C-alpha atoms as one frame of an Amber mdcrd trajectory, in Angstrom:
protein
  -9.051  13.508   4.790  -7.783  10.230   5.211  -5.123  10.552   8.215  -4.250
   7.150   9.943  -3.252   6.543  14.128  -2.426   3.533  15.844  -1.827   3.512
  19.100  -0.321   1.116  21.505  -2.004  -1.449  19.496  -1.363  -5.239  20.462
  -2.911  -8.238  19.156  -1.855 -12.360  19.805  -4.084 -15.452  18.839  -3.768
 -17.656  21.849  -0.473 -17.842  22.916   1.172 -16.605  19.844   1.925 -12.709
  20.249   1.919 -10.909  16.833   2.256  -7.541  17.917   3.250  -5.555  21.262
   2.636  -2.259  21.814   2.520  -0.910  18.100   1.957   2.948  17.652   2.379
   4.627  14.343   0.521   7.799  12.061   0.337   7.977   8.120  -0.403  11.846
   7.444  -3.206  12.740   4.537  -1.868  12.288   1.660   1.428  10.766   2.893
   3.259   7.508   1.089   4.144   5.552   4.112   5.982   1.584   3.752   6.668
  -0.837   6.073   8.729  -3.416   6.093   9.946  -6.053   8.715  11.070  -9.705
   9.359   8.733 -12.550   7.345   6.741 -13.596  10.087   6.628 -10.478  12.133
   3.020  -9.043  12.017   2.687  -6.697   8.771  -0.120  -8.539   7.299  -1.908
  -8.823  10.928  -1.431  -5.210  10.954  -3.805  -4.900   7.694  -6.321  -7.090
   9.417  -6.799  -4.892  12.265  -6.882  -1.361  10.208  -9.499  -3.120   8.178
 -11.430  -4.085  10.900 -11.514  -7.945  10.331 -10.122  -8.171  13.864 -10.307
  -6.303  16.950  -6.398  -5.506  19.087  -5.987  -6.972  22.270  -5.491  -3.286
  23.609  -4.812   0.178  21.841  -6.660   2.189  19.327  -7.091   2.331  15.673
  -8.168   6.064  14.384  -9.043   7.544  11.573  -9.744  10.945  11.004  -9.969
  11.344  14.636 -12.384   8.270  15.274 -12.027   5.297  16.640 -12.555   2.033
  14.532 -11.291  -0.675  15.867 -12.996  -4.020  14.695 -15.240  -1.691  12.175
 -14.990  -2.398   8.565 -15.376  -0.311   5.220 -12.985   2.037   5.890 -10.292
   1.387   3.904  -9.070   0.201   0.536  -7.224  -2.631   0.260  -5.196  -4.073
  -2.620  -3.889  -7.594  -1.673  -0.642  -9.454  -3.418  -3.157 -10.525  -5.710
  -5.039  -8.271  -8.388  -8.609 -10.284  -6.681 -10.551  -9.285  -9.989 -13.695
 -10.307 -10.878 -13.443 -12.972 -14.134 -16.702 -11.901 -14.729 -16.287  -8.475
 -15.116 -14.839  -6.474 -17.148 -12.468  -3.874 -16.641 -14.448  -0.857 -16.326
 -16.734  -3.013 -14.134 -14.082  -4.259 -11.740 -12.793  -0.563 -11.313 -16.385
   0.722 -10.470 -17.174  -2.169  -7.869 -15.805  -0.286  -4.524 -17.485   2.603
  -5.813 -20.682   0.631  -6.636 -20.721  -0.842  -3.083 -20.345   2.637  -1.623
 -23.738   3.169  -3.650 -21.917   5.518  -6.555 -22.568   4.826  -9.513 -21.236
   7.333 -12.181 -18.298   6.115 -14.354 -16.405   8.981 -15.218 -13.964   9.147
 -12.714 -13.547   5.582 -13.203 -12.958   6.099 -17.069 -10.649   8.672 -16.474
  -8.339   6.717 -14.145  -8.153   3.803 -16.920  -7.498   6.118 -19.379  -4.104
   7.318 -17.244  -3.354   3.902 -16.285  -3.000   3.648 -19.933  -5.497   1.039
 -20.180  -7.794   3.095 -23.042  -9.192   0.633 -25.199  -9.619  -2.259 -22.647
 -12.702  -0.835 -20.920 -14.960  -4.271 -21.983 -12.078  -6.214 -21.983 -11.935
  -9.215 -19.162  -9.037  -9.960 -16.389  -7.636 -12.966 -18.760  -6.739 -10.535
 -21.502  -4.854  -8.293 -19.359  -0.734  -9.279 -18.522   0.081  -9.393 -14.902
   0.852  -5.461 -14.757  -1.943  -4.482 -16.674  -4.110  -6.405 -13.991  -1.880
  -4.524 -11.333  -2.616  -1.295 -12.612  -6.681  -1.979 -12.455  -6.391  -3.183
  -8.884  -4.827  -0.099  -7.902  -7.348   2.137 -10.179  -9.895   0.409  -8.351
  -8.443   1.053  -4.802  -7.894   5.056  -5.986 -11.872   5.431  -7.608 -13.040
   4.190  -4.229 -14.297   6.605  -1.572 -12.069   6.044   1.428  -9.616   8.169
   1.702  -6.528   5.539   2.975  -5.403   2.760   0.515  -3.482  -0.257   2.213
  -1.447  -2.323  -0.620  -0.059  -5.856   0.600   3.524  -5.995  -1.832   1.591
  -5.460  -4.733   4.117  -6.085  -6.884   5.970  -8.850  -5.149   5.204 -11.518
  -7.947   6.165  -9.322 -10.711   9.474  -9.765 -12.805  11.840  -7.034 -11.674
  12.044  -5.121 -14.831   7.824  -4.801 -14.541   8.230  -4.481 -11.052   9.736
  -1.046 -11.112   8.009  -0.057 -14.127   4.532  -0.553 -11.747   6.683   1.468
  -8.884   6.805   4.269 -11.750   3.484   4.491 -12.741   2.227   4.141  -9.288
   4.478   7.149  -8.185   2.725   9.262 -11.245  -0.210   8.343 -10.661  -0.489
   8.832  -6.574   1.465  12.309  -6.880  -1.422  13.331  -9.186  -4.408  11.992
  -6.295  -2.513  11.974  -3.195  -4.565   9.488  -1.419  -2.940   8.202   2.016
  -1.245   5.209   1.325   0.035   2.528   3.863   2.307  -0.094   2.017   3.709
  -3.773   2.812   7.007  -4.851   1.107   9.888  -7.003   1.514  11.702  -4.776
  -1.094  14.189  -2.368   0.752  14.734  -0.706  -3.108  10.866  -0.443  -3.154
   9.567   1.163  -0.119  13.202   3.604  -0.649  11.982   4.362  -4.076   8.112
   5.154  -3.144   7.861   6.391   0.322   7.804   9.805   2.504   8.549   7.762
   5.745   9.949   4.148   6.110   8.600   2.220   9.760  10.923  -1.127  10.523
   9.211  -3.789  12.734  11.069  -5.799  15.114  10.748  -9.530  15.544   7.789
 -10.998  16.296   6.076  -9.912  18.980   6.747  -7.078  16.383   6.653  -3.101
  17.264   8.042  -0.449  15.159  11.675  -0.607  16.099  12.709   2.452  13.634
  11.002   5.275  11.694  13.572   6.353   8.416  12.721   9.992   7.003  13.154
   9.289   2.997  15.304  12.085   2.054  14.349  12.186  -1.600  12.519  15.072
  -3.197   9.586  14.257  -5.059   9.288  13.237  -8.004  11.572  10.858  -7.812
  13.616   9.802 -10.852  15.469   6.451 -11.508  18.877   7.923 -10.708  18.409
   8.203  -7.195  18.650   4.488  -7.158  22.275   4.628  -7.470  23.388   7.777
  -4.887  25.587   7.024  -1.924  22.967   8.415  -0.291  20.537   5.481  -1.430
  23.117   2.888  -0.706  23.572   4.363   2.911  20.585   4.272   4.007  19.564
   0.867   1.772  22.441  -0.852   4.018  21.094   0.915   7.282  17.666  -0.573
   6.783  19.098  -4.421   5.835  20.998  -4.060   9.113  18.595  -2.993  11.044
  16.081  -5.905   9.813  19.105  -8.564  10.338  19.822  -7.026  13.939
């Protein structure tokens, strides 16, 4: 399954407010960004869907239940890669899996195979280039058994030439699984480019001010990047964040 609800969720740390009222859904196997003002809650958000923390008031469901403050439901792929030194490649792709007490290796082979990683399976994290470590974070959030992956701008310290290479791969890659995904970015090209549905938070005490429909059919290709279309709705988004 993997099909995400939050509702009226609203969470503050003393007197600071982070978040009012937020209520949003990401569908199975839907590609859903947000993006909103630094400062405004996105990364809080993350917390609570991962259970470190527990809203103020609302709900957090998942496949129908309720798991609010309950952890190990999720994947989640920070702005860093967070691999193992230690480990090596195949062995930092198997560890959710290996937590979740499964311990076959095919599926995990498989995935660094299409991540076009073949040949680096012993390999450690300090051989690998910052994509290449990208790529096994994400392998390792898609061989895990939860059915939602949350990724924190993945890609936000990448160059911007690697940067959209990632946002290509990633795109051929998901299409192929179709895992739920629920994605952070700062990058109005990005979350254009990758997602189904776009969700704009307000200003901190943040709640979703706007939902965008991305109109693109999938797959995408590079050329959508410069449509009128694109542009439009790439200036709609910037002024609703500045407004």
């Amino acid at each position: 399954m993997g099909k995400l609800s939050l509702q009226h969720v609203s969470k503050s740390y003393g007197s600071n407010y982070v978040l009012q009222d937020v209520s949003f859904h990401v569908d199975e196997g839907e590609f859903v960004s947000i993006v909103g003002p630094s400062g405004s809650g996105k990364s809080t958000l993350f917390q609570l869907i991962g259970g470190l923390y527990a809203p103020d008031n609302g709900d957090i469901m998942l496949d129908g239940k309720r798991v609010n403050n309950s952890r190990g439901h999720i994947s989640y792929m920070p702005q860093s890669p967070a691999l193992f030194p230690w480990r090596t490649i195949l062995q930092n792709v198997l560890l959710s899996s290996e937590i979740a007490g499964q311990k076959d290796s095919t599926k995990a082979k498989e995935l660094i195979e299409k991540a076009g990683l073949g040949g680096y399976e012993q390999a450690y994290p300090n051989q690998l280039s910052g994509g290449m470590k990208q790529r096994v974070a994400f392998i390792r959030s898609l061989n895990s058994p939860q059915s939602i992956i949350c990724l924190d701008e993945p890609f936000s310290a990448l160059d911007e030439f690697t940067r959209f290479e990632m946002q290509e791969w990633l795109l051929t890659i998901w299409e192929e699984y179709r895992k739920s995904i629920l994605f952070i970015t700062h990058n109005i090209d990005e979350a254009l480019y990758l997602s189904d549905r776009i969700l704009i938070l307000s200003e901190k005490p943040a709640s979703v001010k706007k939902e965008i429909i991305v109109p693109f059919t999938r797959p995408r290709a590079e050329d959508i990047l410069l449509t009128e279309q694109f542009m439009k709705l790439k200036r709609e988004i910037h002024h609703d964040l500045r407004g």
